[in-house]
Amino acid sequence: MTKPYLKPLALAVSLALSLTACGKQEPAESGTPAPSASAAPAATVAAAPAASGGIFDVSELDPNINACQDFNGFVNDKWVAANPIPADHTSWGAFNKLAEDSLNTQHEIVEAAGKHAASAKAGSIEQKIGYLYQSGMDEATIDKAGFDPIKPRLDAIAGLKNTSDIVDFIDKSYAQGNGQVFVFTSGADFEDAKLQIGYAMQGGLGLPTKDYYTKPQFKDIRDAYVAYIAKSLELTGVPAADAKAQADQVMKLETSLAAASLAPTEMRDLDNQYHFVSVKEADKITPHFSWEKFFDTQGVTIDKGFSLSQPKFFAEFDKLLANAPASQWQAYLRFHTIDDAANALSKDFRDNRFDFYGKTLAGQPQQQERWKQVLNAVNGAMGQALGQLYVAREFTPEAKQRAEELVTNVRNALKTRIENLDWMSADTKAKAIEKWEQFLPKIGYPDKWRDWSGLKLVPDNYYANLQAAAKFNYDYDIAHIGKPTDRGEWYMTPQTVNAYYDPSTNTINFPAAILQPPFFDAKADDAINYGGIGAVIGHEASHGFDDQGSQFDGFGNRHNWWTKQDQAQFDARSTKLVDQFNAYAPIKDKPDLHVNGKLTLGENIADLGGLSVAYDALQTALKNHPDEANKKIDGYTQDQRFFLNWARVWRGSMREKTSIVRLNTDPHAPMALRASAAPSNMPAFAKAFQCKSGDAMVRPADAQVKIW
């Protein structure tokens, strides 16, 4: 599982949906209401006394909605109604609110860095962050430059005459940190996770998935995309008629790439993520694109080989190199050069890009304030450096110690669950425990910070600064190739409100910014913390045993440690979970659009396993503190508060257009479903809220899924 396949808790923290030229997307989450599983008469759950504020504000609960019928609605509907999505967001909820708080803190840090950059220690991260932020906020200089910063690249593209020229351009662009057409990065070898190798993967598309290029329901999106391409070209002086013709050619080339690309569900198949070949074998797949020459241009030494992860895609890429006219490649490279740089160019380029990716595709009415846009770029360019300043200001040793205790308790609960499984053999349990023992939890921030001494930035050239950072970070990435894997390295910044599991290192990672309410509160009762960060910890640990993670051993190697009988049991239980989520149609006015149970399977397994494990850990904690076990707070028991906080974590709503994109691309189910789905599989939930058989939140025993 290379870096592009890390398993984050929830793609729920973006301030705006932002699709890059390769079809990637910034995190966001859907929060539309979950459908009722039953129309049975509502069970009666006594309303707690009203309260305001505090650790968990029960006045936000809706007494008109029965918890046993619609748990997400009971916990979150009032809050969602009172907190509409801001105009510069595609979604709004607990994750977004906490991310916004983190952004405001980061804003103070970068503002101070920009103000004092000139007097800061030369070469310090404070000075570099200050220069980068300061140059990004200088809109007058940026707007005056227009598209001057990319004219040299556009001139180079204009001079391309044949396949050899096109290949040279792609090679050299990559070496400058401007990768196009495909993705190249480093990652742990599936067969020897102690070693980092190169990974070449499909890319090059401007629309979210291959389906957007052919399916009838996306015709309007395709038309808008072609119009966006044409206007992008016009902004650089291409006459309107020529721009339209070139846009059609770009769309034609991308459609060919899309036809050879794998769908998101197919990309979850590990066999489609790793295809190890020698350089000579790769050159046979792409006879018109020399990998030996590419690696030489990048300054990378490839020993035994690398992963050409999707051979069919690269065969089509080669076919297009040989057969597509040079003018078509020029149009494609010209547009993507503009698109990649748009947010660093003048206002007309920025607005044009937002009109398509923000308004048309994601339904976002308004762009973010300039400081947020620039801060997003700072995070992309120097996120770990900014994290170093963030941690020094925001994350205390006490918070880290308490989080480490919770990790230990939840991990122990997972071990007990594995040992007590009634469907797994002793041999496979022993292997699972071996993997459990090799988990490496990482809390808050890296033990060793990155060295930024080689990055040179200036106070007055935003585009040049971003280019310098892109090359610096690309060189840093590919320098890993051929070297030992470092389990201590982080692939998420400390200021990110998220968490992740990395199968290649068997690590669970919890950035500092998520260790805050509603996830974690040092003043809160155990139920709140176990229902929040405890379930997050359990979620990430469970990723080690989901449909993908279970294919890796404790050392990060893809290795089958299952008996055939146990694998069959696991697959049968997983299939039931796939069927559960396939039945959900979360967009109210579009009953034909369903969740993709296969695409979301890994996250759904992790939600169910994580919540179950965290519940067990809470019960252990309450046994150790019996005086707390029977105490109600604001009228609710510890078990009830546990589930209430789990649902509160997933409160939120999302714009319909963004929700549609997410259903096609996101391995996470919509938020409202996550609030309710896992509890509906747990008898402990029904007991906590005195729900009855037939209630929507009580699945029949034979329909309940229990994996871990």
XYZ file of C-alpha atoms in Angstrom:
708
model
C 0.000 0.000 0.000
C 2.046 2.931 -1.266
C 1.499 6.489 -0.108
C -1.411 7.115 -2.509
C -3.215 4.215 -0.847
C -2.943 5.244 2.792
C -6.137 4.632 4.763
C -7.333 7.898 6.330
C -10.101 7.980 8.917
C -12.354 10.242 6.915
C -11.892 12.405 3.903
C -13.787 15.061 5.761
C -11.567 18.011 6.382
C -11.346 19.995 3.182
C -12.403 23.597 3.057
C -13.439 23.109 -0.564
C -13.603 20.302 -3.057
C -10.618 20.872 -5.319
C -10.012 18.384 -8.116
C -6.535 18.505 -9.616
C -5.722 17.829 -13.231
C -5.177 14.200 -12.342
C -8.687 13.857 -10.922
C -7.615 13.752 -7.303
C -9.748 15.449 -4.706
C -9.368 17.234 -1.455
C -11.169 15.638 1.486
C -14.808 16.218 2.228
C -17.649 14.107 3.526
C -21.293 13.729 2.824
C -23.836 14.078 5.553
C -27.238 13.423 4.039
C -29.843 11.572 6.103
C -29.694 7.800 6.233
C -32.770 5.950 4.986
C -34.880 4.133 7.516
C -34.411 0.382 7.571
C -37.922 -0.219 8.845
C -41.287 1.447 9.157
C -42.054 -0.245 12.463
C -43.653 1.753 15.268
C -41.166 3.957 17.070
C -39.662 2.795 20.313
C -39.871 5.174 23.217
C -36.672 6.719 24.499
C -37.072 9.144 27.337
C -35.833 12.630 26.547
C -33.045 13.840 28.778
C -33.359 17.121 30.594
C -32.348 20.110 28.535
C -28.854 21.418 29.037
C -26.676 23.970 27.345
C -22.963 23.885 26.695
C -20.682 21.537 28.576
C -18.704 18.591 27.277
C -21.675 17.350 25.259
C -24.507 19.817 24.745
C -27.636 17.661 24.967
C -29.827 20.638 24.019
C -28.623 19.959 20.469
C -30.448 16.607 20.477
C -33.839 16.526 18.776
C -36.515 15.094 21.117
C -38.922 14.867 18.186
C -36.791 12.187 16.509
C -36.602 8.730 18.026
C -33.046 7.501 18.529
C -34.123 3.944 17.734
C -35.520 4.989 14.367
C -33.053 7.588 13.125
C -30.039 7.930 15.376
C -28.222 10.376 13.142
C -31.305 12.583 12.985
C -31.776 12.403 16.764
C -28.198 13.534 17.422
C -27.473 15.812 14.493
C -30.530 17.191 12.675
C -30.985 20.225 14.937
C -27.317 21.133 14.648
C -27.289 20.687 10.878
C -30.388 22.876 10.497
C -28.808 25.577 12.626
C -25.441 25.394 10.842
C -25.878 25.737 7.067
C -22.927 25.153 4.775
C -20.878 28.361 4.401
C -20.778 29.725 0.870
C -17.065 28.932 0.504
C -17.456 25.278 1.516
C -18.847 22.169 -0.140
C -19.666 20.572 3.211
C -19.962 21.572 6.834
C -19.832 19.489 9.972
C -17.817 18.515 13.008
C -14.692 17.784 10.971
C -14.960 21.028 9.027
C -15.539 23.081 12.163
C -12.453 21.656 13.831
C -10.454 22.053 10.615
C -11.567 25.686 10.481
C -10.298 26.180 14.036
C -6.983 24.662 12.995
C -6.849 26.964 9.970
C -7.424 30.013 12.129
C -4.500 29.016 14.336
C -2.343 28.385 11.289
C -3.425 31.758 9.922
C -2.031 33.503 12.980
C 1.235 31.592 12.574
C 1.729 32.401 8.881
C 0.643 36.026 9.298
C 3.311 36.479 11.973
C 5.844 34.647 9.816
C 5.062 36.885 6.841
C 5.267 40.049 8.934
C 8.653 39.131 10.391
C 10.152 37.214 7.466
C 12.721 39.835 6.548
C 14.117 39.919 10.096
C 13.813 36.176 10.771
C 16.878 33.971 10.917
C 18.135 33.461 7.381
C 17.080 30.080 6.014
C 14.810 29.285 8.966
C 11.445 27.626 8.386
C 9.834 30.764 9.839
C 11.446 32.847 7.116
C 10.594 30.417 4.323
C 6.972 30.093 5.396
C 6.838 33.867 5.729
C 8.202 34.427 2.223
C 5.838 31.864 0.713
C 2.763 33.270 2.443
C 3.780 36.884 1.822
C 4.296 36.273 -1.897
C 0.924 34.506 -2.155
C -0.905 37.385 -0.517
C 0.607 39.928 -2.941
C -2.328 39.798 -5.352
C -1.323 43.012 -7.124
C 1.985 41.538 -8.274
C 0.378 38.203 -9.157
C -2.403 39.833 -11.186
C 0.042 42.135 -12.985
C 2.095 39.117 -14.097
C -0.935 37.465 -15.742
C 0.320 34.187 -17.179
C 3.921 35.354 -17.649
C 5.208 32.719 -15.187
C 4.197 29.839 -17.476
C 5.123 31.416 -20.819
C 8.461 29.570 -20.989
C 6.665 26.222 -20.607
C 4.007 27.186 -23.140
C 6.746 28.230 -25.571
C 8.464 24.879 -25.067
C 5.182 23.065 -25.792
C 4.691 25.135 -28.951
C 8.017 23.783 -30.212
C 7.135 20.093 -29.858
C 7.210 18.460 -33.288
C 7.208 14.689 -32.771
C 7.003 11.823 -30.298
C 10.615 12.230 -29.217
C 10.037 15.902 -28.389
C 6.889 15.065 -26.394
C 8.668 12.373 -24.389
C 11.577 14.737 -23.670
C 9.137 17.378 -22.456
C 7.354 14.940 -20.117
C 10.686 13.679 -18.739
C 12.053 17.158 -18.081
C 8.777 18.458 -16.669
C 8.734 15.641 -14.146
C 12.295 16.421 -13.091
C 11.154 20.003 -12.413
C 8.330 18.783 -10.170
C 5.634 19.220 -12.834
C 4.464 15.685 -13.454
C 1.843 15.149 -16.142
C -0.058 12.217 -17.725
C 0.828 9.674 -15.017
C 1.890 9.587 -11.361
C 5.382 8.660 -10.215
C 6.272 8.354 -6.537
C 8.051 6.204 -3.988
C 6.559 3.560 -1.717
C 7.294 0.367 0.136
C 7.708 -2.753 -1.975
C 4.670 -5.007 -1.537
C 6.989 -8.028 -1.423
C 9.729 -6.480 0.726
C 8.300 -3.617 2.744
C 11.673 -2.763 4.263
C 12.705 -1.334 0.882
C 11.354 1.707 -0.973
C 10.792 1.359 -4.720
C 9.327 3.493 -7.485
C 5.627 3.364 -8.398
C 4.272 4.572 -11.753
C 0.482 4.842 -11.744
C -2.381 5.984 -13.940
C -3.319 9.654 -13.995
C -3.701 12.468 -16.468
C -7.477 12.986 -16.237
C -9.208 16.246 -15.408
C -12.550 14.656 -14.495
C -13.091 12.581 -11.337
C -13.310 9.049 -12.813
C -13.402 7.253 -16.155
C -17.211 7.120 -16.028
C -17.400 10.897 -16.404
C -16.012 10.571 -19.935
C -18.682 8.221 -21.299
C -21.823 7.851 -19.175
C -24.881 9.828 -20.337
C -25.617 11.301 -16.906
C -22.332 13.219 -17.009
C -22.797 14.825 -20.447
C -23.401 18.281 -18.971
C -20.221 17.955 -16.917
C -18.272 16.931 -20.031
C -19.621 19.911 -21.973
C -18.710 22.262 -19.139
C -15.241 20.726 -18.921
C -14.585 21.275 -22.634
C -15.770 24.879 -22.239
C -13.399 25.290 -19.276
C -10.486 23.916 -21.318
C -11.277 26.283 -24.183
C -11.508 29.343 -21.934
C -8.245 28.381 -20.206
C -6.536 28.389 -23.597
C -8.205 31.656 -24.636
C -6.840 33.359 -21.509
C -3.333 32.710 -22.852
C -4.107 34.326 -26.201
C -5.348 31.356 -28.230
C -8.114 32.557 -30.629
C -11.579 31.322 -29.648
C -12.069 29.032 -32.657
C -8.642 27.447 -32.193
C -9.237 27.115 -28.444
C -12.489 25.233 -29.050
C -10.821 22.888 -31.538
C -7.921 22.258 -29.143
C -10.320 21.653 -26.256
C -12.067 18.962 -28.281
C -8.691 17.337 -28.940
C -7.811 17.420 -25.234
C -11.115 15.766 -24.413
C -10.528 13.114 -27.076
C -7.072 12.258 -25.719
C -8.292 12.142 -22.110
C -11.199 9.928 -23.147
C -8.691 7.444 -24.580
C -6.688 7.520 -21.332
C -9.894 7.119 -19.333
C -10.918 4.043 -21.316
C -7.662 2.369 -20.274
C -7.901 3.564 -16.660
C -9.261 1.556 -13.762
C -12.360 2.618 -11.851
C -12.014 3.511 -8.135
C -13.423 0.117 -7.096
C -10.902 -1.655 -9.331
C -8.101 0.439 -7.875
C -8.881 -1.013 -4.444
C -7.809 -4.434 -5.742
C -4.233 -4.863 -4.540
C -3.392 -6.799 -7.705
C -4.044 -3.553 -9.578
C -1.808 -1.494 -7.301
C 1.436 -3.424 -7.743
C 2.990 -4.833 -10.903
C 6.740 -5.239 -10.467
C 8.807 -5.117 -13.650
C 12.402 -4.557 -14.660
C 13.194 -1.424 -16.630
C 13.633 -3.537 -19.777
C 10.249 -5.194 -19.228
C 8.618 -1.773 -18.769
C 10.187 -0.531 -21.999
C 8.568 -3.432 -23.856
C 5.148 -2.249 -22.599
C 5.918 1.333 -23.695
C 8.348 1.073 -26.622
C 7.899 4.777 -27.412
C 8.553 5.884 -23.824
C 11.957 4.891 -22.434
C 11.811 4.300 -18.702
C 15.584 4.079 -18.603
C 15.768 7.596 -20.019
C 12.973 8.808 -17.720
C 14.750 7.559 -14.600
C 18.056 8.993 -15.791
C 16.397 12.392 -16.239
C 14.933 12.173 -12.729
C 18.313 11.245 -11.277
C 16.903 7.977 -9.922
C 18.751 4.684 -9.889
C 16.486 1.682 -10.367
C 18.066 -1.567 -9.294
C 15.930 -4.669 -9.864
C 12.861 -2.826 -11.024
C 9.792 -0.794 -10.091
C 6.016 -1.094 -10.043
C 4.353 -0.220 -13.343
C 1.099 -0.504 -11.478
C -1.488 -0.366 -14.277
C 0.125 -1.816 -17.453
C -3.033 -1.384 -19.555
C -3.006 2.362 -18.902
C 0.645 2.692 -19.857
C 0.149 0.639 -23.020
C -2.565 3.119 -24.067
C -0.293 6.039 -23.126
C 2.363 4.581 -25.425
C -0.162 4.040 -28.211
C -1.171 7.696 -27.991
C 2.461 8.782 -28.079
C 2.864 6.853 -31.323
C -0.423 7.675 -33.028
C -1.913 10.915 -31.684
C -0.809 13.974 -33.683
C 1.804 16.185 -32.054
C -0.742 19.022 -32.176
C -3.116 16.987 -29.991
C -0.390 16.357 -27.426
C 0.483 20.053 -27.555
C -3.117 20.966 -26.748
C -3.231 18.457 -23.879
C 0.081 19.554 -22.340
C -0.733 23.238 -22.909
C -4.084 22.977 -21.108
C -2.754 20.977 -18.173
C 0.152 23.380 -17.756
C -2.380 26.207 -17.457
C -4.708 24.223 -15.211
C -1.929 23.073 -12.888
C -0.697 26.651 -12.459
C -4.068 28.446 -12.445
C -4.270 29.082 -8.714
C -0.856 30.790 -8.803
C -1.711 33.011 -11.777
C -3.829 36.154 -12.116
C -7.436 36.433 -11.001
C -9.020 35.542 -14.342
C -7.252 32.159 -14.307
C -8.211 31.522 -10.691
C -11.826 32.460 -11.302
C -12.035 30.339 -14.439
C -10.784 27.270 -12.612
C -13.130 27.815 -9.696
C -16.109 28.260 -12.007
C -15.672 24.686 -13.231
C -14.205 22.729 -10.338
C -15.866 24.733 -7.584
C -19.261 25.836 -8.910
C -20.081 23.395 -11.708
C -18.610 20.181 -10.375
C -18.862 20.677 -6.610
C -21.732 23.174 -6.293
C -19.689 25.597 -4.187
C -21.106 29.126 -4.571
C -18.125 31.164 -3.467
C -14.355 30.987 -3.384
C -12.514 30.985 -0.088
C -10.896 34.116 1.209
C -7.468 34.725 -0.256
C -5.648 33.888 2.969
C -7.250 30.448 3.043
C -6.261 29.783 -0.550
C -2.681 30.758 0.146
C -2.587 28.846 3.427
C -3.757 25.764 1.545
C -0.799 26.225 -0.807
C 1.577 26.660 2.145
C 0.314 23.374 3.566
C 0.870 21.683 0.225
C 4.357 23.073 -0.154
C 5.670 23.129 3.445
C 3.033 21.380 5.528
C 5.424 19.543 7.838
C 7.375 22.762 8.487
C 4.180 24.621 9.356
C 3.253 21.656 11.531
C 6.440 22.106 13.514
C 5.343 25.640 14.417
C 1.755 24.501 15.036
C 2.775 21.750 17.462
C 5.062 24.061 19.432
C 2.080 26.331 19.999
C -0.886 23.975 20.311
C 0.017 20.435 21.397
C 0.958 19.754 25.000
C 2.930 16.791 26.364
C -0.065 16.051 28.610
C -2.373 15.638 25.590
C 0.116 13.293 23.956
C 0.427 11.202 27.128
C -3.353 10.882 27.525
C -3.749 9.948 23.865
C -1.062 7.276 24.234
C -3.016 5.783 27.159
C -6.184 5.628 25.069
C -4.286 4.002 22.195
C -2.954 1.349 24.561
C -6.396 0.632 25.999
C -8.111 0.387 22.614
C -5.348 -1.767 21.157
C -5.662 -4.120 24.120
C -9.397 -4.349 23.492
C -8.716 -5.255 19.862
C -6.365 -8.020 20.954
C -9.013 -9.447 23.262
C -11.579 -9.354 20.459
C -9.255 -11.237 18.128
C -8.550 -13.848 20.788
C -12.277 -14.378 21.398
C -13.503 -14.542 17.794
C -15.798 -17.511 17.289
C -15.282 -17.753 13.526
C -11.477 -17.728 13.283
C -9.138 -20.693 13.772
C -6.356 -20.742 16.329
C -3.660 -20.670 13.626
C -5.007 -17.543 11.966
C -5.631 -15.885 15.336
C -1.980 -16.425 16.208
C -0.921 -14.691 12.981
C -3.364 -11.849 13.634
C -1.928 -11.359 17.116
C 1.570 -11.323 15.631
C 0.495 -8.463 13.394
C -1.194 -6.721 16.325
C 2.038 -6.917 18.324
C 3.913 -5.137 15.540
C 1.556 -2.142 15.360
C 3.434 1.143 15.748
C 1.227 3.976 17.067
C 2.405 7.516 16.280
C 0.849 10.375 18.204
C 0.739 14.075 17.391
C 3.803 14.705 15.254
C 7.003 13.088 13.928
C 9.839 12.282 16.299
C 12.185 13.755 13.683
C 11.309 16.814 11.625
C 12.162 17.217 7.937
C 15.172 19.261 6.898
C 14.168 22.217 4.702
C 17.629 23.701 4.245
C 17.754 22.944 0.515
C 14.585 24.910 -0.289
C 15.249 28.444 -1.534
C 12.328 30.894 -1.463
C 11.991 34.616 -2.150
C 9.591 37.263 -0.777
C 8.093 38.472 -4.066
C 7.488 35.633 -6.555
C 4.631 33.299 -5.633
C 4.777 31.085 -8.722
C 8.544 30.657 -8.468
C 8.209 29.745 -4.789
C 5.579 27.107 -5.480
C 7.711 25.694 -8.298
C 10.760 25.555 -6.056
C 8.733 23.733 -3.397
C 7.256 21.328 -5.954
C 10.718 20.325 -7.173
C 12.095 20.162 -3.632
C 9.277 17.872 -2.465
C 9.423 15.705 -5.589
C 13.172 15.253 -5.173
C 12.635 14.435 -1.492
C 10.022 11.822 -2.429
C 11.962 9.996 -5.134
C 15.178 10.104 -3.085
C 13.527 7.394 -0.974
C 13.767 4.923 -3.857
C 16.314 2.211 -3.136
C 16.542 3.152 0.537
C 15.158 1.445 3.662
C 11.580 2.250 4.673
C 11.389 4.600 7.651
C 8.469 3.593 9.894
C 8.781 6.886 11.726
C 7.997 9.051 8.706
C 4.610 10.793 8.544
C 2.459 11.312 5.434
C -0.023 13.642 7.131
C 0.722 16.978 8.762
C 0.198 17.563 12.517
C -2.332 20.330 11.806
C -4.587 17.997 9.802
C -7.892 16.954 11.395
C -7.671 13.323 10.374
C -5.869 10.061 11.103
C -4.586 7.172 9.007
C -3.290 3.623 8.878
C -0.369 2.682 6.633
C -0.278 -1.047 5.796
C 3.241 -0.827 4.373
C 4.643 0.163 7.778
C 1.829 -1.225 9.955
C 1.538 2.142 11.695
C -1.484 3.996 13.083
C -1.091 7.762 13.005
C -2.992 10.449 14.921
C -2.066 14.074 14.115
C -2.190 16.658 16.864
C -5.143 18.565 15.392
C -7.589 15.660 15.780
C -6.772 15.274 19.465
C -9.309 17.958 20.394
C -13.080 18.072 21.068
C -15.323 16.495 19.919
C -12.814 13.666 19.472
C -10.767 14.126 22.619
C -11.197 16.271 25.699
C -9.011 15.879 28.756
C -11.914 17.150 30.892
C -14.468 14.750 29.447
C -15.837 11.545 30.906
C -14.556 8.264 29.495
C -17.651 7.691 27.365
C -17.078 10.865 25.354
C -13.399 10.134 24.723
C -13.934 6.479 23.830
C -16.863 7.347 21.556
C -14.676 9.955 19.859
C -10.920 9.443 19.659
C -11.231 5.908 21.032
C -13.336 4.906 18.045
C -10.882 6.720 15.755
C -8.043 4.684 17.255
C -10.061 1.514 16.843
C -10.927 2.519 13.281
C -7.282 2.912 12.282
C -6.234 -0.291 14.054
C -9.089 -2.143 12.343
C -7.728 -1.018 8.965
C -4.923 -3.463 9.610
C -7.566 -6.191 9.334
C -9.963 -4.822 6.703
C -10.339 -6.321 3.222
C -7.064 -4.727 2.099
C -5.066 -4.434 5.308
C -5.674 -8.096 6.117
C -3.592 -8.999 3.069
C -0.451 -7.538 4.666
C 1.564 -9.021 7.511
C 2.962 -7.152 10.494
C 6.083 -6.188 8.572
C 4.095 -4.530 5.780
C 4.584 -7.292 3.221
C 1.676 -8.513 1.164
C 1.505 -12.022 2.534
C -1.400 -14.433 2.996
C -1.555 -15.410 6.665
C -5.104 -16.817 6.462
C -6.379 -20.378 6.214
C -8.826 -20.963 3.354
C -11.677 -21.583 5.790
C -11.019 -18.384 7.737
C -10.711 -16.361 4.545
C -14.066 -17.722 3.398
C -15.638 -16.707 6.729
C -14.145 -13.215 6.462
C -15.328 -12.812 2.863
C -18.871 -13.921 3.737
C -19.120 -11.387 6.562
C -17.616 -8.657 4.400
C -20.103 -9.393 1.636
C -22.972 -8.820 4.074
C -21.507 -5.399 4.845
C -21.193 -4.630 1.130
C -24.867 -5.511 0.698
C -25.867 -3.307 3.624
C -24.251 -0.239 2.112
C -25.323 -0.978 -1.446
C -28.890 -0.577 -0.172
C -28.359 3.032 0.950
C -29.525 5.843 -1.363
C -28.323 8.875 0.629
C -29.332 11.755 -1.687
C -32.968 12.531 -0.961
C -34.044 13.520 -4.471
C -31.966 10.892 -6.273
C -33.160 7.462 -5.139
C -31.302 5.730 -7.972
C -27.896 6.854 -6.683
C -26.594 4.341 -4.153
C -23.506 3.986 -2.010
C -20.931 1.672 -3.567
C -20.524 -1.037 -0.941
C -17.354 -2.424 -2.518
C -15.671 0.955 -2.844
C -16.459 1.822 0.802
C -15.879 -1.648 2.264
C -12.549 -0.959 3.936
C -13.845 2.127 5.729
C -17.064 0.409 6.725
C -15.167 -2.527 8.223
C -12.968 -0.058 10.105
C -15.978 1.905 11.412
C -17.712 -1.227 12.677
C -14.564 -2.762 14.115
C -13.336 0.510 15.573
C -16.593 1.348 17.311
C -16.945 -2.179 18.693
C -13.377 -2.207 20.004
C -13.742 1.256 21.550
C -16.962 0.142 23.270
C -15.121 -2.810 24.804
C -12.343 -0.500 25.974
C -14.931 1.751 27.626
C -16.416 -1.202 29.502
C -12.952 -2.095 30.815
C -12.383 1.484 31.917
C -15.750 1.577 33.698
C -14.987 -1.682 35.511
C -11.855 -0.020 36.835
C -13.948 2.964 37.971
C -17.259 1.467 39.142
C -18.376 4.774 40.654
C -18.523 6.198 37.128
C -20.238 3.235 35.510
C -23.738 3.918 36.820
C -23.547 7.704 36.855
C -25.735 9.646 34.443
C -24.590 12.950 33.002
C -27.288 15.299 31.689
C -29.670 12.351 31.969
C -27.644 9.963 29.816
C -25.712 6.840 30.775
C -22.096 6.234 29.875
C -23.108 3.780 27.146
C -25.538 6.290 25.672
C -22.959 9.084 25.760
C -20.500 6.806 24.007
C -22.818 6.347 21.026
C -23.982 9.970 21.133
C -20.437 11.228 20.689
C -19.763 8.762 17.896
C -22.735 10.186 16.001
C -21.744 13.769 16.835
C -18.374 13.214 15.170
C -20.196 12.511 11.880
C -22.639 15.397 11.970
C -22.735 17.525 8.875
C -24.193 18.184 5.448
C -22.890 18.377 1.902
C -23.869 20.078 -1.321
C -25.678 17.761 -3.719
C -23.168 18.117 -6.562
C -20.315 17.253 -4.228
C -22.265 14.304 -2.872
C -22.626 12.920 -6.389
C -18.880 13.194 -6.980
C -18.233 11.488 -3.647
C -20.501 8.554 -4.395
C -18.403 7.944 -7.499
C -14.963 8.496 -6.012
C -14.838 8.384 -2.221
C -13.980 5.168 -0.326
C -15.855 6.617 2.650
C -19.635 6.367 3.011
C -21.635 9.581 3.596
C -21.386 10.948 7.113
C -24.974 10.393 8.166
C -24.643 6.710 7.332
C -21.473 6.416 9.351
C -23.267 7.869 12.356
C -25.940 5.164 12.203
C -24.687 2.141 10.289
C -22.121 0.732 12.705
C -24.367 1.173 15.798
C -27.226 -0.580 13.963
C -25.053 -3.706 13.835
C -24.294 -3.620 17.571
C -26.642 -5.153 20.188
C -24.963 -2.832 22.707
C -26.580 0.148 20.996
C -30.061 -1.348 21.159
C -29.547 -2.157 24.827
C -28.235 1.317 25.630
C -31.288 3.052 24.140
C -33.881 0.332 24.968
C -34.628 -0.196 21.278
C -36.935 -3.023 20.251
C -36.935 -5.616 17.526
C -38.286 -4.031 14.356
C -36.908 -0.579 15.082
C -34.916 0.907 12.188
C -31.735 0.974 14.276
C -32.070 -2.700 15.247
C -31.053 -5.039 12.473
C -32.370 -8.615 12.743
C -29.794 -10.933 14.271
C -29.121 -12.703 10.975
C -28.561 -9.355 9.219
C -26.127 -7.958 11.767
C -22.475 -7.949 10.720
C -19.700 -8.727 13.157
C -16.190 -9.074 11.805
C -13.725 -7.922 14.453
